[in-house]
Amino acid sequence: MNRVTELFNIKYPIVQGGMVWCSGWKLASAVSNNGGLGLLGAGSMRPEILREHIQKMQKATDKPWGVNVPLLYPDIDQLIQILIEEKVKIVFTSAGNPAKWTGLLKENGMTVVHVIANGRFTKKCEDAGVDAIVAEGFEAGGHNGREETTTLTLIQHIRQLTSLPLIAAGGIGTGKGMLTAMTLGADGVQIGSLFAASEESSAHSEFKKCIIETGEGGTQLSLKKLAPVRLIKNAFFEQVQKAELEGASALDLQKLLGKGRAKKGIFEGDMIEGELEIGQIATLINEVKPVKEQMTELLKEYNEAKQEIANNTRFQF
Ligand SMILES: Cc1cc2nc3c(=O)[nH]c(=O)nc-3n(C[C@H](O)[C@H](O)[C@H](O)COP(=O)(O)O)c2cc1C
């Protein structure tokens, strides 16, 4: 048992990050059924669709699971109401200030975790009364911090600022990566990109294929004037780059982005016009696998790496 497994009552301190168009009930329940914590990604669900996924989740697993709520969500009041009505027990909030909703969620008996990408937000999390923090570094897929702080630096920084349970995210997709994050002071890890490429992920097969094919330098933090997001360098990304070079304003970029770009790319498989969110760790993801295999490999490598540190002379000088 460590603080993260205890907080959520799970076997392994591995959280599957909430991911738009990837983490429906199939992925989240597979992760929970294999000893981690699965999260439904409410960011791409209309309120009634979320209710449907919650109800399917309740049937698919008797293990703990949660819901990720990006706080920028337009109908957030409705979404929160559903979490209360359906008696959801664990909520991970992201992309916003935890001050507004944490109190209400906690009053309704939920464990609340907030995702941050810089040290400044640590105090806001503590003041809001969250139970744990996810610190997400520059390497991560999806929306990201403007500061571009890498996971290696961020985890140590936030560990200095708070004694709350800390979950590291960004660039973790192997057992060795997990052990490194825990060595830096994290109590657990949140993994996105690897699970986006799992069999159970609801992403389009073309998107999964694209993750496998994405190599070194294949992603970049983009749309920094708007809301920074790490994207695969496809034709849409190049359009954004060109517009930024020509001095596009936030409003111009908003127009270029339009609505439904992430759905187009991740869910509908349009690799040209879609917004393809993935992390740098895509370089190390070479195959689409079932969650069970991904979890087994992560844990095997984690345990082997721990042994290696104890036994290998490379670590002794
Ligand atoms: C396709 C995709 C969609 C994502 N959508 C969300 C989201 O809706 N809400 C959120 O808090 N984080 C989102 N993330 C971030 C993940 O939850 C997770 O923190 C991140 O992927 C961890 O870094 P990694 O990709 O290096 O594993 C997304 C990531 C990816 C790859």
mmCIF file of C-alpha atoms and ligand atoms in Angstrom:
data_model
loop_
_atom_site.group_PDB
_atom_site.id
_atom_site.type_symbol
_atom_site.label_atom_id
_atom_site.label_comp_id
_atom_site.label_asym_id
_atom_site.label_seq_id
_atom_site.Cartn_x
_atom_site.Cartn_y
_atom_site.Cartn_z
ATOM 1 C CA MET A 1 0.000 0.000 0.000
ATOM 2 C CA ASN A 2 1.174 3.551 -0.648
ATOM 3 C CA ARG A 3 -0.709 6.847 -0.311
ATOM 4 C CA VAL A 4 -2.204 6.704 -3.800
ATOM 5 C CA THR A 5 -3.323 3.068 -3.679
ATOM 6 C CA GLU A 6 -4.794 3.764 -0.255
ATOM 7 C CA LEU A 7 -6.575 6.973 -1.306
ATOM 8 C CA PHE A 8 -8.378 5.247 -4.171
ATOM 9 C CA ASN A 9 -8.398 1.711 -2.767
ATOM 10 C CA ILE A 10 -6.644 0.290 -5.853
ATOM 11 C CA LYS A 11 -3.893 -2.288 -6.312
ATOM 12 C CA TYR A 12 -1.308 -0.347 -8.346
ATOM 13 C CA PRO A 13 -0.633 3.427 -8.258
ATOM 14 C CA ILE A 14 -1.414 3.783 -11.967
ATOM 15 C CA VAL A 15 -4.130 6.188 -13.110
ATOM 16 C CA GLN A 16 -5.387 6.210 -16.700
ATOM 17 C CA GLY A 17 -5.716 9.901 -17.515
ATOM 18 C CA GLY A 18 -9.083 11.168 -18.728
ATOM 19 C CA MET A 19 -8.788 11.607 -22.509
ATOM 20 C CA VAL A 20 -11.248 13.173 -24.901
ATOM 21 C CA TRP A 21 -12.517 10.661 -27.482
ATOM 22 C CA CYS A 22 -10.419 7.814 -26.004
ATOM 23 C CA SER A 23 -11.499 7.073 -22.465
ATOM 24 C CA GLY A 24 -15.072 5.835 -22.427
ATOM 25 C CA TRP A 25 -16.306 3.002 -20.222
ATOM 26 C CA LYS A 26 -14.446 0.300 -22.167
ATOM 27 C CA LEU A 27 -10.980 1.737 -21.542
ATOM 28 C CA ALA A 28 -11.672 2.997 -18.019
ATOM 29 C CA SER A 29 -13.194 -0.292 -16.860
ATOM 30 C CA ALA A 30 -10.319 -2.295 -18.395
ATOM 31 C CA VAL A 31 -7.792 -0.231 -16.425
ATOM 32 C CA SER A 32 -9.785 -0.539 -13.192
ATOM 33 C CA ASN A 33 -10.290 -4.275 -13.697
ATOM 34 C CA ASN A 34 -6.523 -4.663 -14.067
ATOM 35 C CA GLY A 35 -5.699 -2.967 -10.775
ATOM 36 C CA GLY A 36 -5.267 0.676 -11.828
ATOM 37 C CA LEU A 37 -7.688 3.600 -11.663
ATOM 38 C CA GLY A 38 -9.697 4.144 -14.845
ATOM 39 C CA LEU A 39 -11.167 7.577 -15.550
ATOM 40 C CA LEU A 40 -14.024 8.420 -17.895
ATOM 41 C CA GLY A 41 -13.078 11.447 -19.993
ATOM 42 C CA ALA A 42 -16.107 13.714 -19.650
ATOM 43 C CA GLY A 43 -14.477 16.426 -21.785
ATOM 44 C CA SER A 44 -15.874 14.926 -24.992
ATOM 45 C CA MET A 45 -19.242 13.780 -23.636
ATOM 46 C CA ARG A 46 -22.526 15.636 -23.588
ATOM 47 C CA PRO A 47 -24.036 15.396 -20.087
ATOM 48 C CA GLU A 48 -26.474 12.604 -20.982
ATOM 49 C CA ILE A 49 -23.705 10.632 -22.726
ATOM 50 C CA LEU A 50 -21.662 10.900 -19.562
ATOM 51 C CA ARG A 51 -24.584 9.479 -17.592
ATOM 52 C CA GLU A 52 -24.735 6.550 -20.023
ATOM 53 C CA HIS A 53 -21.012 5.856 -19.641
ATOM 54 C CA ILE A 54 -21.261 6.062 -15.842
ATOM 55 C CA GLN A 55 -24.071 3.512 -15.856
ATOM 56 C CA LYS A 56 -22.143 1.175 -18.192
ATOM 57 C CA MET A 57 -19.088 1.589 -15.993
ATOM 58 C CA GLN A 58 -21.086 0.577 -12.928
ATOM 59 C CA LYS A 59 -21.916 -2.689 -14.696
ATOM 60 C CA ALA A 60 -18.456 -3.283 -16.179
ATOM 61 C CA THR A 61 -16.443 -3.147 -12.955
ATOM 62 C CA ASP A 62 -16.817 -3.449 -9.221
ATOM 63 C CA LYS A 63 -13.394 -1.815 -8.745
ATOM 64 C CA PRO A 64 -12.846 1.905 -8.011
ATOM 65 C CA TRP A 65 -12.952 4.322 -10.949
ATOM 66 C CA GLY A 66 -13.497 8.033 -11.518
ATOM 67 C CA VAL A 67 -14.435 10.807 -13.939
ATOM 68 C CA ASN A 68 -12.179 13.518 -15.394
ATOM 69 C CA VAL A 69 -13.868 16.895 -15.715
ATOM 70 C CA PRO A 70 -12.027 19.639 -17.610
ATOM 71 C CA LEU A 71 -13.268 22.784 -15.837
ATOM 72 C CA LEU A 72 -13.562 24.694 -19.126
ATOM 73 C CA TYR A 73 -16.493 22.444 -20.057
ATOM 74 C CA PRO A 74 -19.362 24.693 -21.236
ATOM 75 C CA ASP A 75 -22.283 22.956 -19.438
ATOM 76 C CA ILE A 76 -20.282 22.198 -16.348
ATOM 77 C CA ASP A 77 -23.200 22.725 -13.933
ATOM 78 C CA GLN A 78 -25.132 19.940 -15.650
ATOM 79 C CA LEU A 79 -22.113 17.689 -15.664
ATOM 80 C CA ILE A 80 -21.459 18.159 -11.945
ATOM 81 C CA GLN A 81 -25.135 17.515 -11.225
ATOM 82 C CA ILE A 82 -24.852 14.149 -12.972
ATOM 83 C CA LEU A 83 -21.765 13.227 -10.940
ATOM 84 C CA ILE A 84 -23.756 13.954 -7.774
ATOM 85 C CA GLU A 85 -26.893 12.120 -8.915
ATOM 86 C CA GLU A 86 -24.949 9.062 -10.025
ATOM 87 C CA LYS A 87 -22.934 9.061 -6.785
ATOM 88 C CA VAL A 88 -19.543 9.114 -8.516
ATOM 89 C CA LYS A 89 -16.845 8.648 -5.892
ATOM 90 C CA ILE A 90 -13.676 9.988 -7.540
ATOM 91 C CA VAL A 91 -13.283 13.118 -9.694
ATOM 92 C CA PHE A 92 -10.160 14.435 -11.399
ATOM 93 C CA THR A 93 -10.617 18.088 -12.400
ATOM 94 C CA SER A 94 -8.303 19.773 -14.912
ATOM 95 C CA ALA A 95 -7.864 22.850 -17.115
ATOM 96 C CA GLY A 96 -9.030 25.486 -14.663
ATOM 97 C CA ASN A 97 -9.094 26.771 -11.105
ATOM 98 C CA PRO A 98 -9.950 24.143 -8.473
ATOM 99 C CA ALA A 99 -11.436 26.819 -6.150
ATOM 100 C CA LYS A 100 -14.907 26.833 -7.681
ATOM 101 C CA TRP A 101 -16.008 23.187 -7.635
ATOM 102 C CA THR A 102 -13.841 21.259 -5.174
ATOM 103 C CA GLY A 103 -15.961 22.231 -2.135
ATOM 104 C CA LEU A 104 -19.248 21.057 -3.657
ATOM 105 C CA LEU A 105 -17.741 17.786 -4.902
ATOM 106 C CA LYS A 106 -16.255 17.073 -1.483
ATOM 107 C CA GLU A 107 -19.525 17.948 0.287
ATOM 108 C CA ASN A 108 -21.022 15.180 -1.830
ATOM 109 C CA GLY A 109 -18.513 12.660 -0.564
ATOM 110 C CA MET A 110 -16.172 12.614 -3.561
ATOM 111 C CA THR A 111 -12.401 12.261 -3.538
ATOM 112 C CA VAL A 112 -11.136 15.196 -5.604
ATOM 113 C CA VAL A 113 -7.841 15.402 -7.483
ATOM 114 C CA HIS A 114 -6.736 18.379 -9.565
ATOM 115 C CA VAL A 115 -4.301 18.411 -12.497
ATOM 116 C CA ILE A 116 -1.671 21.170 -12.663
ATOM 117 C CA ALA A 117 1.315 21.955 -14.879
ATOM 118 C CA ASN A 118 3.176 24.503 -12.751
ATOM 119 C CA GLY A 119 4.167 25.248 -9.169
ATOM 120 C CA ARG A 120 1.931 28.346 -8.884
ATOM 121 C CA PHE A 121 -1.222 26.256 -8.827
ATOM 122 C CA THR A 122 -0.052 24.077 -5.937
ATOM 123 C CA LYS A 123 -1.308 26.527 -3.326
ATOM 124 C CA LYS A 124 -4.635 26.920 -5.151
ATOM 125 C CA CYS A 125 -5.050 23.143 -4.918
ATOM 126 C CA GLU A 126 -4.229 23.110 -1.210
ATOM 127 C CA ASP A 127 -6.559 26.054 -0.499
ATOM 128 C CA ALA A 128 -9.363 24.401 -2.452
ATOM 129 C CA GLY A 129 -8.960 21.262 -0.318
ATOM 130 C CA VAL A 130 -8.141 18.666 -2.978
ATOM 131 C CA ASP A 131 -7.095 15.182 -1.834
ATOM 132 C CA ALA A 132 -4.217 14.811 -4.283
ATOM 133 C CA ILE A 133 -2.490 16.579 -7.161
ATOM 134 C CA VAL A 134 -1.570 15.383 -10.646
ATOM 135 C CA ALA A 135 1.522 17.229 -11.883
ATOM 136 C CA GLU A 136 1.644 17.063 -15.660
ATOM 137 C CA GLY A 137 4.877 17.927 -17.459
ATOM 138 C CA PHE A 138 5.738 19.270 -20.913
ATOM 139 C CA GLU A 139 6.035 15.844 -22.542
ATOM 140 C CA ALA A 140 2.356 15.021 -21.987
ATOM 141 C CA GLY A 141 -0.262 14.593 -24.664
ATOM 142 C CA GLY A 142 -3.252 16.925 -24.625
ATOM 143 C CA HIS A 143 -3.444 20.387 -23.071
ATOM 144 C CA ASN A 144 -0.383 21.538 -21.292
ATOM 145 C CA GLY A 145 1.323 24.335 -19.355
ATOM 146 C CA ARG A 146 2.634 27.481 -21.031
ATOM 147 C CA GLU A 147 5.752 27.263 -18.833
ATOM 148 C CA GLU A 148 6.946 24.131 -20.683
ATOM 149 C CA THR A 149 8.233 22.589 -17.442
ATOM 150 C CA THR A 150 9.373 19.027 -18.041
ATOM 151 C CA THR A 151 8.117 16.222 -15.822
ATOM 152 C CA LEU A 152 11.647 15.719 -14.422
ATOM 153 C CA THR A 153 11.704 19.259 -13.017
ATOM 154 C CA LEU A 154 8.001 19.647 -12.245
ATOM 155 C CA ILE A 155 7.666 16.633 -9.943
ATOM 156 C CA GLN A 156 10.593 17.655 -7.789
ATOM 157 C CA HIS A 157 9.385 21.267 -7.651
ATOM 158 C CA ILE A 158 5.856 20.376 -6.613
ATOM 159 C CA ARG A 159 7.135 17.800 -4.130
ATOM 160 C CA GLN A 160 8.994 20.657 -2.438
ATOM 161 C CA LEU A 161 5.849 22.798 -2.336
ATOM 162 C CA THR A 162 3.325 20.332 -0.906
ATOM 163 C CA SER A 163 3.022 17.205 1.154
ATOM 164 C CA LEU A 164 -0.229 16.160 -0.581
ATOM 165 C CA PRO A 165 -0.234 12.823 -2.423
ATOM 166 C CA LEU A 166 1.346 13.514 -5.813
ATOM 167 C CA ILE A 167 0.691 11.764 -9.119
ATOM 168 C CA ALA A 168 3.189 12.335 -11.944
ATOM 169 C CA ALA A 169 2.042 12.652 -15.559
ATOM 170 C CA GLY A 170 3.737 13.350 -18.864
ATOM 171 C CA GLY A 171 6.140 11.080 -20.698
ATOM 172 C CA ILE A 172 5.427 7.997 -18.612
ATOM 173 C CA GLY A 173 4.668 4.842 -20.544
ATOM 174 C CA THR A 174 7.194 2.320 -19.251
ATOM 175 C CA GLY A 175 7.994 0.726 -15.892
ATOM 176 C CA LYS A 176 11.322 2.546 -15.796
ATOM 177 C CA GLY A 177 9.581 5.873 -16.410
ATOM 178 C CA MET A 178 7.169 5.082 -13.601
ATOM 179 C CA LEU A 179 9.985 4.207 -11.188
ATOM 180 C CA THR A 180 11.822 7.410 -12.103
ATOM 181 C CA ALA A 181 8.738 9.547 -11.397
ATOM 182 C CA MET A 182 8.294 7.814 -8.052
ATOM 183 C CA THR A 183 11.976 8.333 -7.236
ATOM 184 C CA LEU A 184 11.470 12.063 -7.809
ATOM 185 C CA GLY A 185 8.767 12.138 -5.139
ATOM 186 C CA ALA A 186 5.548 11.048 -6.851
ATOM 187 C CA ASP A 187 3.270 8.545 -5.094
ATOM 188 C CA GLY A 188 1.806 7.323 -8.364
ATOM 189 C CA VAL A 189 1.582 8.015 -12.087
ATOM 190 C CA GLN A 190 -1.061 9.116 -14.566
ATOM 191 C CA ILE A 191 -0.669 7.693 -18.050
ATOM 192 C CA GLY A 192 -2.470 8.953 -21.161
ATOM 193 C CA SER A 193 -0.801 8.315 -24.515
ATOM 194 C CA LEU A 194 -0.030 4.623 -23.896
ATOM 195 C CA PHE A 195 -3.659 3.892 -23.017
ATOM 196 C CA ALA A 196 -4.893 5.986 -25.965
ATOM 197 C CA ALA A 197 -3.161 3.348 -28.086
ATOM 198 C CA SER A 198 -4.749 0.396 -26.285
ATOM 199 C CA GLU A 199 -7.278 -1.931 -27.882
ATOM 200 C CA GLU A 200 -9.973 -0.707 -25.488
ATOM 201 C CA SER A 201 -9.438 2.981 -26.308
ATOM 202 C CA SER A 202 -12.370 4.410 -28.275
ATOM 203 C CA ALA A 203 -10.003 6.316 -30.575
ATOM 204 C CA HIS A 204 -10.196 5.553 -34.328
ATOM 205 C CA SER A 205 -7.848 2.826 -35.596
ATOM 206 C CA GLU A 206 -6.207 5.382 -37.934
ATOM 207 C CA PHE A 207 -5.332 7.527 -34.899
ATOM 208 C CA LYS A 208 -3.896 4.525 -33.058
ATOM 209 C CA LYS A 209 -1.847 3.665 -36.163
ATOM 210 C CA CYS A 210 -0.620 7.230 -36.275
ATOM 211 C CA ILE A 211 0.506 7.021 -32.589
ATOM 212 C CA ILE A 212 2.517 3.888 -33.435
ATOM 213 C CA GLU A 213 4.122 5.629 -36.410
ATOM 214 C CA THR A 214 4.931 8.845 -34.524
ATOM 215 C CA GLY A 215 8.643 8.973 -33.822
ATOM 216 C CA GLU A 216 11.166 11.360 -32.357
ATOM 217 C CA GLY A 217 10.201 14.985 -32.962
ATOM 218 C CA GLY A 218 6.807 13.908 -34.262
ATOM 219 C CA THR A 219 4.852 16.045 -31.791
ATOM 220 C CA GLN A 220 5.053 19.673 -30.711
ATOM 221 C CA LEU A 221 3.357 21.992 -28.244
ATOM 222 C CA SER A 222 1.061 24.108 -30.375
ATOM 223 C CA LEU A 223 -1.631 26.819 -30.125
ATOM 224 C CA LYS A 224 0.236 28.519 -27.271
ATOM 225 C CA LYS A 225 -1.662 31.792 -27.739
ATOM 226 C CA LEU A 226 -4.932 29.951 -27.260
ATOM 227 C CA ALA A 227 -4.616 26.886 -25.018
ATOM 228 C CA PRO A 228 -1.295 25.059 -25.432
ATOM 229 C CA VAL A 229 -1.741 21.496 -26.636
ATOM 230 C CA ARG A 230 0.769 18.843 -27.779
ATOM 231 C CA LEU A 231 -0.108 17.698 -31.288
ATOM 232 C CA ILE A 232 1.158 15.288 -33.904
ATOM 233 C CA LYS A 233 2.663 17.262 -36.783
ATOM 234 C CA ASN A 234 -0.006 16.647 -39.418
ATOM 235 C CA ALA A 235 -1.401 19.020 -42.060
ATOM 236 C CA PHE A 236 -3.667 20.789 -39.537
ATOM 237 C CA PHE A 237 -0.692 21.359 -37.216
ATOM 238 C CA GLU A 238 1.275 22.853 -40.153
ATOM 239 C CA GLN A 239 -1.644 25.211 -40.866
ATOM 240 C CA VAL A 240 -1.513 26.406 -37.254
ATOM 241 C CA GLN A 241 2.278 26.852 -37.435
ATOM 242 C CA LYS A 242 1.969 28.930 -40.588
ATOM 243 C CA ALA A 243 -0.771 31.109 -39.071
ATOM 244 C CA GLU A 244 1.306 31.642 -35.918
ATOM 245 C CA LEU A 245 4.364 32.610 -37.962
ATOM 246 C CA GLU A 246 2.234 35.141 -39.794
ATOM 247 C CA GLY A 247 1.229 36.658 -36.440
ATOM 248 C CA ALA A 248 -2.261 35.164 -36.018
ATOM 249 C CA SER A 249 -4.114 36.423 -32.930
ATOM 250 C CA ALA A 250 -5.840 34.160 -30.407
ATOM 251 C CA LEU A 251 -9.114 34.934 -32.180
ATOM 252 C CA ASP A 252 -7.663 33.979 -35.592
ATOM 253 C CA LEU A 253 -6.417 30.720 -34.095
ATOM 254 C CA GLN A 254 -9.798 30.041 -32.519
ATOM 255 C CA LYS A 255 -11.388 30.484 -35.948
ATOM 256 C CA LEU A 256 -8.846 28.183 -37.579
ATOM 257 C CA LEU A 257 -9.410 25.547 -34.900
ATOM 258 C CA GLY A 258 -13.198 25.806 -35.218
ATOM 259 C CA LYS A 259 -15.315 23.202 -33.494
ATOM 260 C CA GLY A 260 -14.875 19.451 -33.333
ATOM 261 C CA ARG A 261 -11.255 19.203 -34.546
ATOM 262 C CA ALA A 262 -10.210 16.726 -31.864
ATOM 263 C CA LYS A 263 -13.256 14.557 -32.592
ATOM 264 C CA LYS A 264 -12.461 14.684 -36.307
ATOM 265 C CA GLY A 265 -8.928 13.448 -35.750
ATOM 266 C CA ILE A 266 -9.043 11.173 -32.724
ATOM 267 C CA PHE A 267 -12.541 9.675 -33.070
ATOM 268 C CA GLU A 268 -13.316 9.919 -36.782
ATOM 269 C CA GLY A 269 -9.799 9.166 -38.005
ATOM 270 C CA ASP A 270 -9.182 12.239 -40.184
ATOM 271 C CA MET A 271 -5.388 12.363 -40.016
ATOM 272 C CA ILE A 272 -5.174 15.451 -42.232
ATOM 273 C CA GLU A 273 -7.688 17.948 -40.856
ATOM 274 C CA GLY A 274 -8.023 16.584 -37.319
ATOM 275 C CA GLU A 275 -6.369 17.800 -34.114
ATOM 276 C CA LEU A 276 -4.211 14.853 -33.046
ATOM 277 C CA GLU A 277 -3.340 15.074 -29.348
ATOM 278 C CA ILE A 278 -0.544 12.769 -28.175
ATOM 279 C CA GLY A 279 2.555 12.902 -25.959
ATOM 280 C CA GLN A 280 6.273 12.549 -26.680
ATOM 281 C CA ILE A 281 6.175 9.005 -25.315
ATOM 282 C CA ALA A 282 4.530 8.018 -28.635
ATOM 283 C CA THR A 283 8.125 7.450 -29.749
ATOM 284 C CA LEU A 284 8.221 4.391 -27.466
ATOM 285 C CA ILE A 285 4.749 3.061 -28.269
ATOM 286 C CA ASN A 286 5.156 0.497 -31.030
ATOM 287 C CA GLU A 287 2.063 -1.649 -30.904
ATOM 288 C CA VAL A 288 -1.649 -1.476 -30.093
ATOM 289 C CA LYS A 289 -2.198 -3.860 -27.178
ATOM 290 C CA PRO A 290 -4.926 -4.804 -24.725
ATOM 291 C CA VAL A 291 -4.798 -2.914 -21.404
ATOM 292 C CA LYS A 292 -4.085 -6.152 -19.538
ATOM 293 C CA GLU A 293 -0.825 -6.608 -21.455
ATOM 294 C CA GLN A 294 0.138 -2.949 -21.076
ATOM 295 C CA MET A 295 -0.365 -3.123 -17.311
ATOM 296 C CA THR A 296 1.541 -6.423 -16.976
ATOM 297 C CA GLU A 297 4.500 -5.021 -18.933
ATOM 298 C CA LEU A 298 4.549 -1.767 -16.946
ATOM 299 C CA LEU A 299 4.611 -3.595 -13.623
ATOM 300 C CA LYS A 300 7.144 -6.214 -14.748
ATOM 301 C CA GLU A 301 9.546 -3.534 -15.958
ATOM 302 C CA TYR A 302 8.973 -1.458 -12.812
ATOM 303 C CA ASN A 303 9.902 -4.395 -10.569
ATOM 304 C CA GLU A 304 12.885 -5.410 -12.721
ATOM 305 C CA ALA A 305 14.185 -1.832 -12.688
ATOM 306 C CA LYS A 306 13.938 -1.729 -8.890
ATOM 307 C CA GLN A 307 16.011 -4.912 -8.708
ATOM 308 C CA GLU A 308 18.520 -3.565 -11.170
ATOM 309 C CA ILE A 309 19.092 -0.486 -9.044
ATOM 310 C CA ALA A 310 19.831 -2.701 -6.061
ATOM 311 C CA ASN A 311 22.123 -5.105 -7.930
ATOM 312 C CA ASN A 312 23.736 -3.470 -10.956
ATOM 313 C CA THR A 313 27.206 -2.032 -10.418
ATOM 314 C CA ARG A 314 26.299 0.816 -12.769
ATOM 315 C CA PHE A 315 24.505 2.369 -9.784
ATOM 316 C CA GLN A 316 27.406 1.844 -7.384
ATOM 317 C CA PHE A 317 30.253 4.327 -7.389
HETATM 318 C C1 LIG B 1 -5.697 12.066 -26.731
HETATM 319 C C2 LIG B 1 -5.561 12.729 -25.391
HETATM 320 C C3 LIG B 1 -6.648 13.393 -24.848
HETATM 321 C C4 LIG B 1 -6.534 13.988 -23.580
HETATM 322 N N1 LIG B 1 -7.646 14.585 -23.032
HETATM 323 C C5 LIG B 1 -7.596 15.047 -21.756
HETATM 324 C C6 LIG B 1 -8.762 15.532 -21.107
HETATM 325 O O1 LIG B 1 -9.871 15.542 -21.660
HETATM 326 N N2 LIG B 1 -8.649 15.978 -19.825
HETATM 327 C C7 LIG B 1 -7.444 15.966 -19.154
HETATM 328 O O2 LIG B 1 -7.392 16.363 -17.986
HETATM 329 N N3 LIG B 1 -6.321 15.509 -19.758
HETATM 330 C C8 LIG B 1 -6.373 15.030 -21.009
HETATM 331 N N4 LIG B 1 -5.256 14.475 -21.578
HETATM 332 C C9 LIG B 1 -4.049 14.306 -20.741
HETATM 333 C C10 LIG B 1 -4.035 12.923 -20.065
HETATM 334 O O3 LIG B 1 -5.083 12.801 -19.145
HETATM 335 C C11 LIG B 1 -2.703 12.666 -19.319
HETATM 336 O O4 LIG B 1 -2.529 13.532 -18.229
HETATM 337 C C12 LIG B 1 -1.510 12.793 -20.250
HETATM 338 O O5 LIG B 1 -1.764 12.120 -21.445
HETATM 339 C C13 LIG B 1 -0.269 12.213 -19.575
HETATM 340 O O6 LIG B 1 0.854 12.297 -20.388
HETATM 341 P P1 LIG B 1 1.265 11.163 -21.461
HETATM 342 O O7 LIG B 1 0.423 11.428 -22.652
HETATM 343 O O8 LIG B 1 2.705 11.438 -21.694
HETATM 344 O O9 LIG B 1 1.002 9.834 -20.833
HETATM 345 C C14 LIG B 1 -5.322 13.918 -22.854
HETATM 346 C C15 LIG B 1 -4.231 13.250 -23.434
HETATM 347 C C16 LIG B 1 -4.329 12.644 -24.667
HETATM 348 C C17 LIG B 1 -3.148 11.899 -25.224
#
